[in-house]
Amino acid sequence: MKLSALHQSYLNRRSNSFRSPTSVDSSVDGSGKSLIAVFWLILHCLCCLISLVLGFRFSRLVFFFLFSTSSTTNLYSSAPFRPDLPVKHLDVHTLGRRLDPGANNLTVAAATAKSSRVVVGRHGIRIRPWPHPNPVEVMKAHQIIERVQNEQKTVFGMKTSKMVIAVTPTYVRTFQALHLTGVMHSLMLVPYDLVWVVVEAGGATNETASIIAKSGLRTIHLGVDQRMPNTWEDRSKLEVFMRLQALRVVKEEKLDGIVMFADDSNMHSMEFFDEIQNVKWFGTVSVGILAHSGNAEEMVMSMDKRKEMEKEAEEDSSSLPVQGPACNSTDQLIGWHIFNTLPYAGKSAVYIDDVAAVLPQKLEWSGFVLNSRLLWEEAENKPEWVKDFGSLNENEGVESPLSLLKDPSMVEPLGSCGRQVLLWWLRVEARADSKFPPGWIIDPPLEITVAAKRTPWPDVPPEPPTKTKDQMPLSHGGKTVVVIPKQQQHSTKIRKPKRRSKRNKHEPKLTDTTQVSSSSSKRQERN
Amino acid sequence: MKLSSLVLIFIVCNLTFSTISAFRLSRSQPTERISGSAGDVLEDDPVGRLKVFVYELPSKYNKKILQKDPRCLNHMFAAEIYMQRFLLSSPVRTLNPEEADWFYVPVYTTCDLTPNGLPLPFKSPRMMRSAIQLIASNWPYWNRTEGADHFFVVPHDFGACFHYQEEKAIGRGILTLLQRATLVQTFGQRNHVCLKEGSITVPPYAPPQKMQSHLIPEKTPRSIFVYFRGLFYDVGNDPEGGYYARGARAAVWENFKDNPLFDISTEHPTTYYEDMQRAIFCLCPLGWAPWSPRLVEAVIFGCIPVIIADDIVLPFADAIPWEDIGVFVDEKDVPYLDTILTSIPPEVILRKQRLLANPSMKQAMLFPQPAQPGDAFHQVLNGLARKLPHERSVYLRPGEKLLNWTAGPVADLKPW
C-alpha cells in the first residue's frame, strides 16, 4: 500500500497528463495490485542503479513508454538537447510534445473541432550545440544599438549642434601637464565640433604644444609674451588679458560657435557641453567652487569660523560653494550667487604656492558662455545690449565677461536656472621651487638605488641610506642632483677610481652603501 | 450637371485620401499612427455607440469581497474591480435596461487571495453561478438571450475556465453558463478551450501611477540590447524544468546566460522600470499562462516586446497590429533568439519604436483612475460596440433553453 501510495504521489507530482498509468492501475483488481507494487519497486531500484551508472537521473517513465500499449503516443526527439548538462539536466524521456493527446482530444473535441498545436505537458529544454555568444551577432547588435542611440539623439537631443570654442589660458609649470591633460580629455569626449584656443603666458612653447598635440583636436596655440606673475591676483589679471586675446582671434578668424572658457585646472561634466548648446547669445552656468586649503589646521579653523557665521546669519544663501545665476520663482535671472569668501578673510593665498586656501574671483570667467557672433564686427541679429568687442578698452579693467555687455540682465541662465552645477573650479599649484623634467621625460634615466633592508652580509648592520629632502625632484638639463652624506662620499672616492670619468659628468652617485661601508671597514681593519 | 458634380466629388475624395496617406507617411514626427485589422479604431469614442446596463448585485458579490481583502486593488487582476467603477460613472451607462445593448454583471471572482497574494479560483465557479442565478431570477434579460448580450470580466489565469493549472483548466472548460456571454479576459491563446470565440482580450492591470513615477528622460540612450527579469525555473512547482513555460524560459537562460547582449536574471532590482527604459528589446515569455504584465510595461516604457508564446492572442488584437509592434518568436526558435533579434533591420526597429511612442498605444494598455480617453476601458467598450448590433438569432424564443444549468463538476453546483 505504501508503495502504491509512493507511486501515486510520484505521478501526481510529475504531471497530470499521464492519465494512462492511473487507468492501468485502476483497471487491475486487488490481487494484482501487490504484484504491480513489487514490480514498481524493482523498477525503482533498477532505475536508481542506472542513474548511478550514467550519472544523471534516469526516469522510470521510459519503461512505461517501452511497455506502453497506447498507440497514440508519438515519440519524436526535439531539437538538439544535451544530456550531459551538469546543473539543470534533462530527462532522457523528454522526447515529445504529444504526450497524451488522446485524453486531451476527448475533452477538446466537444468544444472545438481543431486541436491546438501547443500541447500542455513537459517539454524539452532546447539548447543549441554551442550556447555561447557569437561575436558576429554581438557586433551586429552593437551596430543596432548605435543606430538606435543616434536616432534618439536626433529626435530628443540637439537638432543642429554648434561648434564649441574652448579658450584656455595656460603657462608652463609643474602642474600644467596634470591640468591640461584633464581639460584635454574632457574636450576630446565632447561629441560636437570643437576648436581649442590655447593661450600661453611666456610665449608659445614646445612643451605646451606637445601636450595639446596629443589631443587630435583642432587647436589654435597663441603666445603672450609676458611671464605669469607670482601672485594669484596678478595671475588672474593676466589670464583675463590672455582670454581677451583669444577672443580677438575668434573675432578675426570669424569662428562660429559657442565660446566657453575652459580654465586649465577646472573640471567639466559632459552635460555642461550639452547644456551650453542651448545658449542663444550669452549664458551663465553654476560653477562649483572647491576652495582647497593645503593646511588641514587652516581648513579646520575656517570650517569652525564658517559654522559660527552660519549660526549668526541664518539666511545664508551663499553658504554653498557655488557661483552662478540666481533666479526668482519664474526662472528669470535676478542676480548672481557669489562664493562667500568671508570665512577665508585674511587667510587666503596670495602667492601661488601659499599653503592657504585659494579663492576665486567674484565672478569666474568659466561660468559664462557666449555666442561667438557677439564678438564679430558685423553679425545679423546681434542684440543691442552687447558692447562692440572691437572697441573694448582693456585699461578700464575687465573683470568678468559681463563687461562685454551693456545690460547684464539679458544673460540667459542655463542648467535649469543654475540649479545644476556643471563644472567645478579648483586651483592647485605646486611649490615655487618645484622642478619637473621637460616633457615629463626623464633623460638620462634615474640612477638612485636604494639599499635593501636584508643584506647577504649578516655581520654588518644594514645602514639605510639617509636622503635629504632636496634629493627628490630633478632639475632641468638632466643633471642628477644627489647629495650624499659626507663620509660615504669620501669612501666612494677611495673605492671606485674607475668611475672617475663618469664622475666628472655627474655628481657622485649613491651606490650600495652597505657594500661601501663594509669594504671601507674591511680596509680599515686590514689597515 | 450630374457628371460635373460626380467629377467634383471624385476630386474631393482623391484629395482627402491623398492627404490621409501623406499624413501616414510623414516621418517628421517620432510616432506613427496605429491601425489594426479593425481599422484605425484606437481613438474611437464609445460614447453614443452603445449603452451598458450595470446590474445591481448585492454587495456580497463585489463590495464585501473587496472589503475583506483590499489587496485586490493592486494585483494584476484588478481590472474587474476598476471596470465596475468605471462603468458606474461612465456616460455609456444607462439606468433603463430596455434600451441597453450590453449588460454588465459586476462579480469579483478573482478576489479570494492566499496570504501570498495569489488568487484561488476554487470558489469562483460557484460565485459566478450564484450571481447568474440571481440575475436570471430577478431580471428577464438573461433568459431573453441566455446571456448572449451580457459581458463578464474574468481576468484570471485561464479566464472562465477558473483554474490556474492548465490541464485542470482545459479539463473544466469554460463555465457552461458563460458559453453564450462575451468574456473580457486577459488570457488569449488560439485554438484553446479557454478562449471563446468573440472574447475581448485585455491587458493585465498594471498600476499607472507607479509606472509614471519611474519615467526617465527620453533622451537617455538605450544601451541594453535585451532585458528580462523574472523566473526561469519555477523551483517550487516544477523543479526539473520543462513544465514551467513549456521549457521556453529555461531555454532562454541556458542559451543566453553568458551572453553580454542579454541582461537577464532573476533579481528584483529597484530600478526595474528605469532599466526597461534603457533597453531596446524586452522579453515577454510565457509563464504558467501565456500572458504577462511585462507586455504592458514594455509598451509603456518604449521597449520592443519580444513575445515568446506560441499562438498567443494579445490584448485588443483587432485594434492594435501587434505584428508590427512586437517581435514574435516561436518557442522552438528560442535557442536562436540572438540571431533573430540581430537580423532585424534597423529601420524596422526604429519603426517599431515609433509605433510604441504613440501615446494612444500606451494609453490603451492602462487602466487609469479616473478613466481617460483612449484607455483600456474605452478599448473594451469599443470592442463591445464593434460587436453590435446583435444578431437576431441571439434572442431566444420564450421558453427556449440552450444552456444546461446542471452541467459541470458536481462541486460547482453547490450554492455559494
mmCIF file of C-alpha atoms in Angstrom, chain A residues 51 54-58 79-92 94 123-132, chain B residues 232-233 239-242 247 249-258 335:
data_model
loop_
_atom_site.group_PDB
_atom_site.id
_atom_site.type_symbol
_atom_site.label_atom_id
_atom_site.label_comp_id
_atom_site.label_asym_id
_atom_site.label_seq_id
_atom_site.Cartn_x
_atom_site.Cartn_y
_atom_site.Cartn_z
ATOM 1 C CA SER A 51 21.218 6.607 -12.720
ATOM 2 C CA LEU A 54 25.004 7.042 -16.117
ATOM 3 C CA GLY A 55 25.486 9.989 -13.810
ATOM 4 C CA PHE A 56 22.135 11.638 -14.395
ATOM 5 C CA ARG A 57 18.622 10.927 -13.393
ATOM 6 C CA PHE A 58 17.057 8.151 -15.387
ATOM 7 C CA ALA A 79 15.767 19.851 -31.473
ATOM 8 C CA PRO A 80 19.236 19.173 -30.059
ATOM 9 C CA PHE A 81 19.407 18.712 -26.358
ATOM 10 C CA ARG A 82 22.410 17.972 -24.254
ATOM 11 C CA PRO A 83 22.119 15.113 -21.817
ATOM 12 C CA ASP A 84 25.476 15.916 -20.287
ATOM 13 C CA LEU A 85 24.357 19.253 -18.941
ATOM 14 C CA PRO A 86 25.587 19.364 -15.363
ATOM 15 C CA VAL A 87 23.341 21.731 -13.472
ATOM 16 C CA LYS A 88 19.854 21.504 -14.864
ATOM 17 C CA HIS A 89 19.928 18.164 -16.539
ATOM 18 C CA LEU A 90 17.195 16.930 -18.772
ATOM 19 C CA ASP A 91 15.259 13.779 -18.537
ATOM 20 C CA VAL A 92 16.047 11.179 -21.111
ATOM 21 C CA THR A 94 11.617 14.335 -22.579
ATOM 22 C CA HIS A 123 8.641 19.841 -22.942
ATOM 23 C CA GLY A 124 12.327 19.572 -23.584
ATOM 24 C CA ILE A 125 14.556 22.494 -22.812
ATOM 25 C CA ARG A 126 16.065 23.342 -26.131
ATOM 26 C CA ILE A 127 19.728 24.217 -26.059
ATOM 27 C CA ARG A 128 21.712 24.774 -29.187
ATOM 28 C CA PRO A 129 25.024 22.970 -29.642
ATOM 29 C CA TRP A 130 27.166 25.965 -28.754
ATOM 30 C CA PRO A 131 25.179 28.139 -26.342
ATOM 31 C CA HIS A 132 27.702 30.946 -26.187
ATOM 32 C CA PHE B 232 13.468 30.834 -15.494
ATOM 33 C CA TYR B 233 12.777 27.767 -13.419
ATOM 34 C CA PRO B 239 11.743 21.564 -10.005
ATOM 35 C CA GLU B 240 13.047 19.772 -13.046
ATOM 36 C CA GLY B 241 12.081 22.322 -15.595
ATOM 37 C CA GLY B 242 10.355 21.651 -18.858
ATOM 38 C CA GLY B 247 10.605 24.992 -21.156
ATOM 39 C CA ARG B 249 12.191 30.369 -20.153
ATOM 40 C CA ALA B 250 14.677 27.693 -19.171
ATOM 41 C CA ALA B 251 15.865 27.599 -22.772
ATOM 42 C CA VAL B 252 16.413 31.359 -22.707
ATOM 43 C CA TRP B 253 18.526 31.004 -19.586
ATOM 44 C CA GLU B 254 20.569 28.045 -20.750
ATOM 45 C CA ASN B 255 21.339 29.550 -24.113
ATOM 46 C CA PHE B 256 21.988 33.144 -23.179
ATOM 47 C CA LYS B 257 23.100 33.319 -19.592
ATOM 48 C CA ASP B 258 26.626 34.307 -20.527
ATOM 49 C CA PRO B 335 17.929 28.958 -28.977
#
